[in-house]
Every structure is written in C-alpha cells, then in structure tokens.
Short mmCIF file of N, CA and C in Angstrom, two decimals:
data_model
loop_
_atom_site.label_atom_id
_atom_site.label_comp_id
_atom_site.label_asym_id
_atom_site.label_seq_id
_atom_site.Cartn_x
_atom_site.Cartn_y
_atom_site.Cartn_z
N UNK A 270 -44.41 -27.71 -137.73
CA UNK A 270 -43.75 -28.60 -138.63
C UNK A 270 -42.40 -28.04 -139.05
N UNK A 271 -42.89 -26.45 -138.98
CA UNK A 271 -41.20 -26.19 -139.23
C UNK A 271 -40.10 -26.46 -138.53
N UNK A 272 -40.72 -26.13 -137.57
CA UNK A 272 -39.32 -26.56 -135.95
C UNK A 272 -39.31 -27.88 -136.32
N UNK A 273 -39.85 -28.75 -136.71
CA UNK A 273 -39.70 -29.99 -136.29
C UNK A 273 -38.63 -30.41 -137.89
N UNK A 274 -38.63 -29.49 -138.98
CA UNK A 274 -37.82 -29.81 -140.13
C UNK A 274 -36.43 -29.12 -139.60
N UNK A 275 -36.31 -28.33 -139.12
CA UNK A 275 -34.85 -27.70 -138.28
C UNK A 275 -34.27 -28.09 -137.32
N UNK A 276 -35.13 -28.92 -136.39
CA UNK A 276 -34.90 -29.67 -135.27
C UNK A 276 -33.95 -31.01 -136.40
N UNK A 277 -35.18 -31.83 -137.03
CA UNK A 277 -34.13 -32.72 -137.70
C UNK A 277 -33.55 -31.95 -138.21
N UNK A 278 -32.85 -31.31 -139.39
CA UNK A 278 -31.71 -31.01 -140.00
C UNK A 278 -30.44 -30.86 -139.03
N UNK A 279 -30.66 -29.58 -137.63
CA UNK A 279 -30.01 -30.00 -137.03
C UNK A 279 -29.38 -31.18 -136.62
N UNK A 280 -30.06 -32.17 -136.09
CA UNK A 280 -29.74 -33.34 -135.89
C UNK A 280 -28.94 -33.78 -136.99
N UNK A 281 -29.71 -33.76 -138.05
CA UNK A 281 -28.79 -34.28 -138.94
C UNK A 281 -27.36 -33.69 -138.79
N UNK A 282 -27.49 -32.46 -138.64
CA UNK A 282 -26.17 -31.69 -138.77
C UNK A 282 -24.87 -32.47 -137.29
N UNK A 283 -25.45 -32.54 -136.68
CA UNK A 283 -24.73 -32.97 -135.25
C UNK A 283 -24.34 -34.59 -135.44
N UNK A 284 -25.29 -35.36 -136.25
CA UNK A 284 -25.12 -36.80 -136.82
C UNK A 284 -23.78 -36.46 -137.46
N UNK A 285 -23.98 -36.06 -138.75
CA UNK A 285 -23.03 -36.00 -139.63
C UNK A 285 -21.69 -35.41 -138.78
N UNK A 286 -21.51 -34.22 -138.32
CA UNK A 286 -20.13 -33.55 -137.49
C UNK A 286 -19.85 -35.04 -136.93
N UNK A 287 -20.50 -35.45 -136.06
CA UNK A 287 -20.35 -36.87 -134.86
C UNK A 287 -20.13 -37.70 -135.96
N UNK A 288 -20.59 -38.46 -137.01
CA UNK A 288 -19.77 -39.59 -137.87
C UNK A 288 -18.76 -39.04 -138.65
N UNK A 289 -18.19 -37.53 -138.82
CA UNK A 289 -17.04 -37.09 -139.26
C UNK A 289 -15.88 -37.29 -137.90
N UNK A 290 -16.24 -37.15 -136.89
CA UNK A 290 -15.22 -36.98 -135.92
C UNK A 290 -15.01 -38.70 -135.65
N UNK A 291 -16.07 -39.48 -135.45
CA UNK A 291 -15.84 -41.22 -135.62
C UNK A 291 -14.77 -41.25 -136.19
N UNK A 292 -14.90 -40.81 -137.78
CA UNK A 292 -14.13 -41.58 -138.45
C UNK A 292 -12.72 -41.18 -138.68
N UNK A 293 -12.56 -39.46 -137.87
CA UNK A 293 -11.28 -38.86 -138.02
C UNK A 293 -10.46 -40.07 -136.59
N UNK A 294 -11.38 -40.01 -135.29
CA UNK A 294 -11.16 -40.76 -134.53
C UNK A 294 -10.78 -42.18 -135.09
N UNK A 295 -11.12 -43.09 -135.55
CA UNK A 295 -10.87 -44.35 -136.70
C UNK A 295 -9.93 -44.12 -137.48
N UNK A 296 -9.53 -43.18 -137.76
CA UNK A 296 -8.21 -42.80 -138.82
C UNK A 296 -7.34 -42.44 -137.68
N UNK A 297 -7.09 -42.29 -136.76
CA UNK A 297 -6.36 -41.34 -135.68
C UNK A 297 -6.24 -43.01 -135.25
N UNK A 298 -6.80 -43.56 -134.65
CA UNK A 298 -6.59 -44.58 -133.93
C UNK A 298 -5.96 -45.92 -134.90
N UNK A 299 -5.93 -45.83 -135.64
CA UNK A 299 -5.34 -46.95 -136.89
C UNK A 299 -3.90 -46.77 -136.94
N UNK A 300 -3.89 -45.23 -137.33
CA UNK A 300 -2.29 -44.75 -137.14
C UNK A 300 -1.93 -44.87 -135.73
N UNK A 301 -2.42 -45.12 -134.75
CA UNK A 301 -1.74 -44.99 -133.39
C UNK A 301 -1.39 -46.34 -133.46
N UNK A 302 -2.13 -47.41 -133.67
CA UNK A 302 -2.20 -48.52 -133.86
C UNK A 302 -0.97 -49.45 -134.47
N UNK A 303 -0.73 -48.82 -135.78
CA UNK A 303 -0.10 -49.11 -136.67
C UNK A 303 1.53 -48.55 -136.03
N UNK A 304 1.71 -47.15 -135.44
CA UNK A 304 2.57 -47.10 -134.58
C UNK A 304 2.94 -48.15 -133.32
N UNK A 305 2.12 -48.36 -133.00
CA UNK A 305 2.31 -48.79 -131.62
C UNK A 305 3.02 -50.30 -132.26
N UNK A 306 2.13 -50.78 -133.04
CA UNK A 306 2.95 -52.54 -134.08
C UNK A 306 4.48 -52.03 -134.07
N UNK A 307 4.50 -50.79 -134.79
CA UNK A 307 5.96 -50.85 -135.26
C UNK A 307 6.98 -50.85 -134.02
N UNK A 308 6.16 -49.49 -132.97
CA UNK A 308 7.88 -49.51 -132.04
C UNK A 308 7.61 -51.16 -131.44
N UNK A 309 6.68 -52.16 -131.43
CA UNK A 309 6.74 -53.27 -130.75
C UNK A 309 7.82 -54.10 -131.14
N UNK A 310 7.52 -54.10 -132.41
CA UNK A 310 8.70 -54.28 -133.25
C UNK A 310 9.72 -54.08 -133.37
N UNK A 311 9.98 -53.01 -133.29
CA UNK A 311 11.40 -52.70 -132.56
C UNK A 311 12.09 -52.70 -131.42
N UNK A 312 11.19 -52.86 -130.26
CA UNK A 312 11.26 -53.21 -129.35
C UNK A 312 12.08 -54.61 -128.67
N UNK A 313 11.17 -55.43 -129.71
CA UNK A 313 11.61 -57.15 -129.94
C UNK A 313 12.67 -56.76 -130.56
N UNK A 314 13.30 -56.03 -132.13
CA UNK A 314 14.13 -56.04 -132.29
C UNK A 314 15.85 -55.74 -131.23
N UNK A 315 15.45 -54.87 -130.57
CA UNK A 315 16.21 -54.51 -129.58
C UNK A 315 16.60 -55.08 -128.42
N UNK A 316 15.61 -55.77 -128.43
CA UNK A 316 15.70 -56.56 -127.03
C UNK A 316 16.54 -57.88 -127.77
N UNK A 317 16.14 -58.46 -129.21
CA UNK A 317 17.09 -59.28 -129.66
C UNK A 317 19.04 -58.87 -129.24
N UNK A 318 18.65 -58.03 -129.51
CA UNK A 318 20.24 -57.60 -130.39
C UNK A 318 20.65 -56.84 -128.87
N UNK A 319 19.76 -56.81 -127.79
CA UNK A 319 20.72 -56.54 -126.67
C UNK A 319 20.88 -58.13 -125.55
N UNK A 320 20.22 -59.17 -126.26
CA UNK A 320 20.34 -60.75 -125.84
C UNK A 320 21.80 -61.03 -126.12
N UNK A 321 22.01 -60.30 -127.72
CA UNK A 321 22.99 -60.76 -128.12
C UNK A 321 24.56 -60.44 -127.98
N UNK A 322 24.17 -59.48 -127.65
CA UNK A 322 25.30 -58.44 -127.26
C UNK A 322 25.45 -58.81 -125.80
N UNK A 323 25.03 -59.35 -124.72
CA UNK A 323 25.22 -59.60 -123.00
C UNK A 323 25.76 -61.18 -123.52
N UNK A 324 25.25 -61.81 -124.89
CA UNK A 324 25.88 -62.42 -124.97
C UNK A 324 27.32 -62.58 -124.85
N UNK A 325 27.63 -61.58 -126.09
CA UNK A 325 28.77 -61.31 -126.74
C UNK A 325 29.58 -61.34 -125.27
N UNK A 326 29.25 -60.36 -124.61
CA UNK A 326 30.04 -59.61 -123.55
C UNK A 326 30.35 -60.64 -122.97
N UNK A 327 29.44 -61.52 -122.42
CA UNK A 327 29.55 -62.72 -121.36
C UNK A 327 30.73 -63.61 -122.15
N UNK A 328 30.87 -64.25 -123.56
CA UNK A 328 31.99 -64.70 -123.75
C UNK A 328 33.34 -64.15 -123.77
N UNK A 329 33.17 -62.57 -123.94
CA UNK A 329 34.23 -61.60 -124.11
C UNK A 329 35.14 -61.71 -122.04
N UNK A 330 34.05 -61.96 -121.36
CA UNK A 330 34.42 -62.02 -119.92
C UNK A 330 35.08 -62.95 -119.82
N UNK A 331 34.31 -64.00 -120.60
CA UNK A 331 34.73 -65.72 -120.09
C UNK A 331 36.58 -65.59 -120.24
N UNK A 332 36.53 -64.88 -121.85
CA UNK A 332 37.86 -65.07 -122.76
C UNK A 332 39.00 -64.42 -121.67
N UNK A 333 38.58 -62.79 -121.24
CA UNK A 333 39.31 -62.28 -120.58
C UNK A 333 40.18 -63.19 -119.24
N UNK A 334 39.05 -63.49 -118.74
CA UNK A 334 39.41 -64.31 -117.37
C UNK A 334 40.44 -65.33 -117.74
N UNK A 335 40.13 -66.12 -118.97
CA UNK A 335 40.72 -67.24 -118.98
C UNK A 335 42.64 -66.67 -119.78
N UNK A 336 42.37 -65.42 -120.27
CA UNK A 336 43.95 -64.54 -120.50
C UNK A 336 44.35 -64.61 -119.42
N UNK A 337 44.00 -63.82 -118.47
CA UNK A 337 44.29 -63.43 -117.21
C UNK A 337 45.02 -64.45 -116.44
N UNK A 338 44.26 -65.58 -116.77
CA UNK A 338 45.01 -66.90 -115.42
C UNK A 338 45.93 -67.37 -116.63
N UNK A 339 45.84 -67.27 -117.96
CA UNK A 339 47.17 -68.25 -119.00
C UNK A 339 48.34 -67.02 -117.92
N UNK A 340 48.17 -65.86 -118.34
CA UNK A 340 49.14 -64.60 -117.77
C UNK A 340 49.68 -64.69 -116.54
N UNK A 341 48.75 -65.19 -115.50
CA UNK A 341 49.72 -65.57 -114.26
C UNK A 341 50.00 -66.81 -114.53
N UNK A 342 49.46 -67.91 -115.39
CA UNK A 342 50.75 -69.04 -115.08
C UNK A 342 51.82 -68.77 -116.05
N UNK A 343 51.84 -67.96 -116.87
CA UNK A 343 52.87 -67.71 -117.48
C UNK A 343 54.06 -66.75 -117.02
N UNK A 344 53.36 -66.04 -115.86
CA UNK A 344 54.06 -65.18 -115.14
C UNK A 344 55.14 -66.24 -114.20
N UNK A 345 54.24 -67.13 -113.51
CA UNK A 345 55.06 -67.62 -112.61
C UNK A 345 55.90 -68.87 -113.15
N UNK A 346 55.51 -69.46 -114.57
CA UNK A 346 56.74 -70.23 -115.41
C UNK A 346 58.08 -69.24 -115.52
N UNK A 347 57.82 -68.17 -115.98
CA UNK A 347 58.92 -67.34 -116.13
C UNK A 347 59.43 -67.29 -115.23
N UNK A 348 59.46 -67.07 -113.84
CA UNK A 348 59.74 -66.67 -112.36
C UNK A 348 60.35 -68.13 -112.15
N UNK A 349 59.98 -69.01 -112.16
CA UNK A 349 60.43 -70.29 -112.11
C UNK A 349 61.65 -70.43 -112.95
N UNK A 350 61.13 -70.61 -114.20
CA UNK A 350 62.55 -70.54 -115.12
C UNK A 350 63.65 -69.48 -115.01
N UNK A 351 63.03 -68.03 -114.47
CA UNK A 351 64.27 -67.38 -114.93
C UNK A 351 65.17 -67.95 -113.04
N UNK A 352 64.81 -68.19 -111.99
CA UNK A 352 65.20 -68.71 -110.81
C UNK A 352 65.99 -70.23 -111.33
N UNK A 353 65.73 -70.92 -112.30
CA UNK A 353 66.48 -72.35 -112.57
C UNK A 353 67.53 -71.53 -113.09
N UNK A 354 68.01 -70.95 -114.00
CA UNK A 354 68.85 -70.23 -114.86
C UNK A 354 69.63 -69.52 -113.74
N UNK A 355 68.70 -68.83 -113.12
CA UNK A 355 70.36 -67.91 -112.12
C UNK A 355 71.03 -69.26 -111.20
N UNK A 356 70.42 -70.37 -111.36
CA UNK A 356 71.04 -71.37 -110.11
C UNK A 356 71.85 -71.96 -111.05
N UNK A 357 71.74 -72.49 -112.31
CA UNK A 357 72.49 -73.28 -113.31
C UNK A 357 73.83 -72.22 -113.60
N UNK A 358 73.65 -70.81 -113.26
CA UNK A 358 74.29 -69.86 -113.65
C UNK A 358 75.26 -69.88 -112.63
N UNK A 359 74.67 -69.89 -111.67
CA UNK A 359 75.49 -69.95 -110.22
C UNK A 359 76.07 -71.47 -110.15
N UNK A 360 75.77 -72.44 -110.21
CA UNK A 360 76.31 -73.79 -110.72
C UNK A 360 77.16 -73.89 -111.65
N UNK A 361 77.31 -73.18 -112.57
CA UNK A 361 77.91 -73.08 -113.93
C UNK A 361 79.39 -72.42 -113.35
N UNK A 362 79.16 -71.45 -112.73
CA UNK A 362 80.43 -70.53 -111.68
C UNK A 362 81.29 -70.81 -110.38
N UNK A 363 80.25 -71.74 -110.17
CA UNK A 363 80.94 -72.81 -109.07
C UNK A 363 81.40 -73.77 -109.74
N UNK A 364 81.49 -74.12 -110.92
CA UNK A 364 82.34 -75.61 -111.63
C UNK A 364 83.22 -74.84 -112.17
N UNK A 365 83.20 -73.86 -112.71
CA UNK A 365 84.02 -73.09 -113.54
C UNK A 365 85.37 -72.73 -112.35
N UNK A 366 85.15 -72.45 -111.38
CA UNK A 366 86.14 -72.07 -110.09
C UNK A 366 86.80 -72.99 -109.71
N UNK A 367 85.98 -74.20 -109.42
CA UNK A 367 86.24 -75.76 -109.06
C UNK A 367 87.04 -75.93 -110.09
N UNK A 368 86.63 -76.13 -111.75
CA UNK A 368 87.47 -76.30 -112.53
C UNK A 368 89.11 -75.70 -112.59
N UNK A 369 89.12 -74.46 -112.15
CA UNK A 369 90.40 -74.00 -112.33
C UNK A 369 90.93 -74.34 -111.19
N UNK A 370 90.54 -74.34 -109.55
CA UNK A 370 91.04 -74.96 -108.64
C UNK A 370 91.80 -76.31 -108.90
N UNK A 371 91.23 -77.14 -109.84
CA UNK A 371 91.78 -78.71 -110.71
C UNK A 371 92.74 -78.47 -110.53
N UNK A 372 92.80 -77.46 -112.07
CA UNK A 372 93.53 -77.18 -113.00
C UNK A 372 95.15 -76.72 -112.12
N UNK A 373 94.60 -75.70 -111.66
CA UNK A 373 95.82 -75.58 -111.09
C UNK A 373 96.85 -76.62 -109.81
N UNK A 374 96.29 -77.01 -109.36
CA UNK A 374 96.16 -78.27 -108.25
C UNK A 374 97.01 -79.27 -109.01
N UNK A 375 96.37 -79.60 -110.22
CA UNK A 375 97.06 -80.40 -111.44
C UNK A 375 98.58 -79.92 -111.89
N UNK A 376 98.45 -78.69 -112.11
CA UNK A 376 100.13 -78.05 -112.60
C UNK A 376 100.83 -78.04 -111.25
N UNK A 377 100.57 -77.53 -110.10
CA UNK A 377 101.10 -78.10 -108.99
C UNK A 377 101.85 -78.88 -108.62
N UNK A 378 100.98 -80.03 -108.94
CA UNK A 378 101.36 -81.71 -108.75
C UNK A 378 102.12 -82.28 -109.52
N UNK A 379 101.85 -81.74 -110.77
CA UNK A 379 102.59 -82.05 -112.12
C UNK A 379 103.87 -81.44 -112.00
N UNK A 380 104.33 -80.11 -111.48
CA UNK A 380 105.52 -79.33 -111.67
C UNK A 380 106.36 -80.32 -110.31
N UNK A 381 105.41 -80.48 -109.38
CA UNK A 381 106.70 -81.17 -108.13
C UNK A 381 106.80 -82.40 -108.21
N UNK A 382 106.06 -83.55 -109.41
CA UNK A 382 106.37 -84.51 -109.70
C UNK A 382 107.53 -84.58 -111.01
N UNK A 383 107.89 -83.76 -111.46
CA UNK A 383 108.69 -83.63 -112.55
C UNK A 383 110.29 -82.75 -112.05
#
C-alpha cells in the first residue's frame, strides 16, 4: 500500500509539473499569438502605405513624362521661333539695303533732274 501511496503522489507529482508546463505552454502560445496579430497588422499596414506610395510614384511618372514632352514641344517652338526671327532679321536687312538702294537711286534721279 505504500508503493502504491508513492506511486500516486508521484503521479501526482508528474500531473502537476505536466499541467504547470500546459499552462506555461498556454501562456507562451497566447503571447506568440498575440505577436503574430500584431506584425499581421503591420504587415497590412505596410503593404497599405507601400499601395500608396507605387501609387504616388506611378503619378509622379505620369507627371514627369508629361514635363518631358511640354519640354520638347517647347524646345522645338523655340527652334521654330528663334529660325522665324533670324529670317525676319535677314528680311529686315534685305529691305533695309533695298531701302537705301531707293534712296539713293532717288537722289540720283533727283540731282540729274534738277
């Protein structure tokens, strides 16, 4: 009967260690748990805010591109305009020559008509 009161106590003893380690296990696993919620959470958070940001970027591309082509047609207005200007310039120098060719042509005509 004695073995058999030491046999249980033991047991008992191995019960009790085994529902202490359960419940350290149950406390261990709650916190893993409770971790694991949070980085999920952040996870989603991150994954938001990197939606938003490929956003960002993707209009930041759109914007660039659409600089880029105002910049070459503005490049080649300039190129255009500053090419009308050297011809009006050059036109402007050819009347101006013509003009004095008149002019003088005129005193010419004028001095051997008088």
């Amino acid at each position: 009967m004695e073995k058999f009161k030491e046999k249980l106590n033991a047991l008992r003893s191995e019960v009790d260690l085994a529902n202490q380690r359960a419940e350290a296990a149950e406390g261990q696993l709650k916190v893993n748990q409770d971790e694991l919620r949070d980085k999920d959470t952040r996870i989603k958070e991150l994954e938001n805010k990197l939606a938003l940001l490929e956003q960002d970027l993707e209009r930041k591309e759109t914007l660039v591109r659409t600089l880029k082509d105002q910049v070459v047609a503005l490049e080649i207005s300039s190129e255009t305009h500053e090419r009308r200007a050297q011809t009006l310039q050059n036109e402007s120098a050819a009347n101006e020559k013509m003009a004095d060719e008149f002019e003088k042509k005129y005193l010419e005509t004028k001095q051997e008509l008088d």
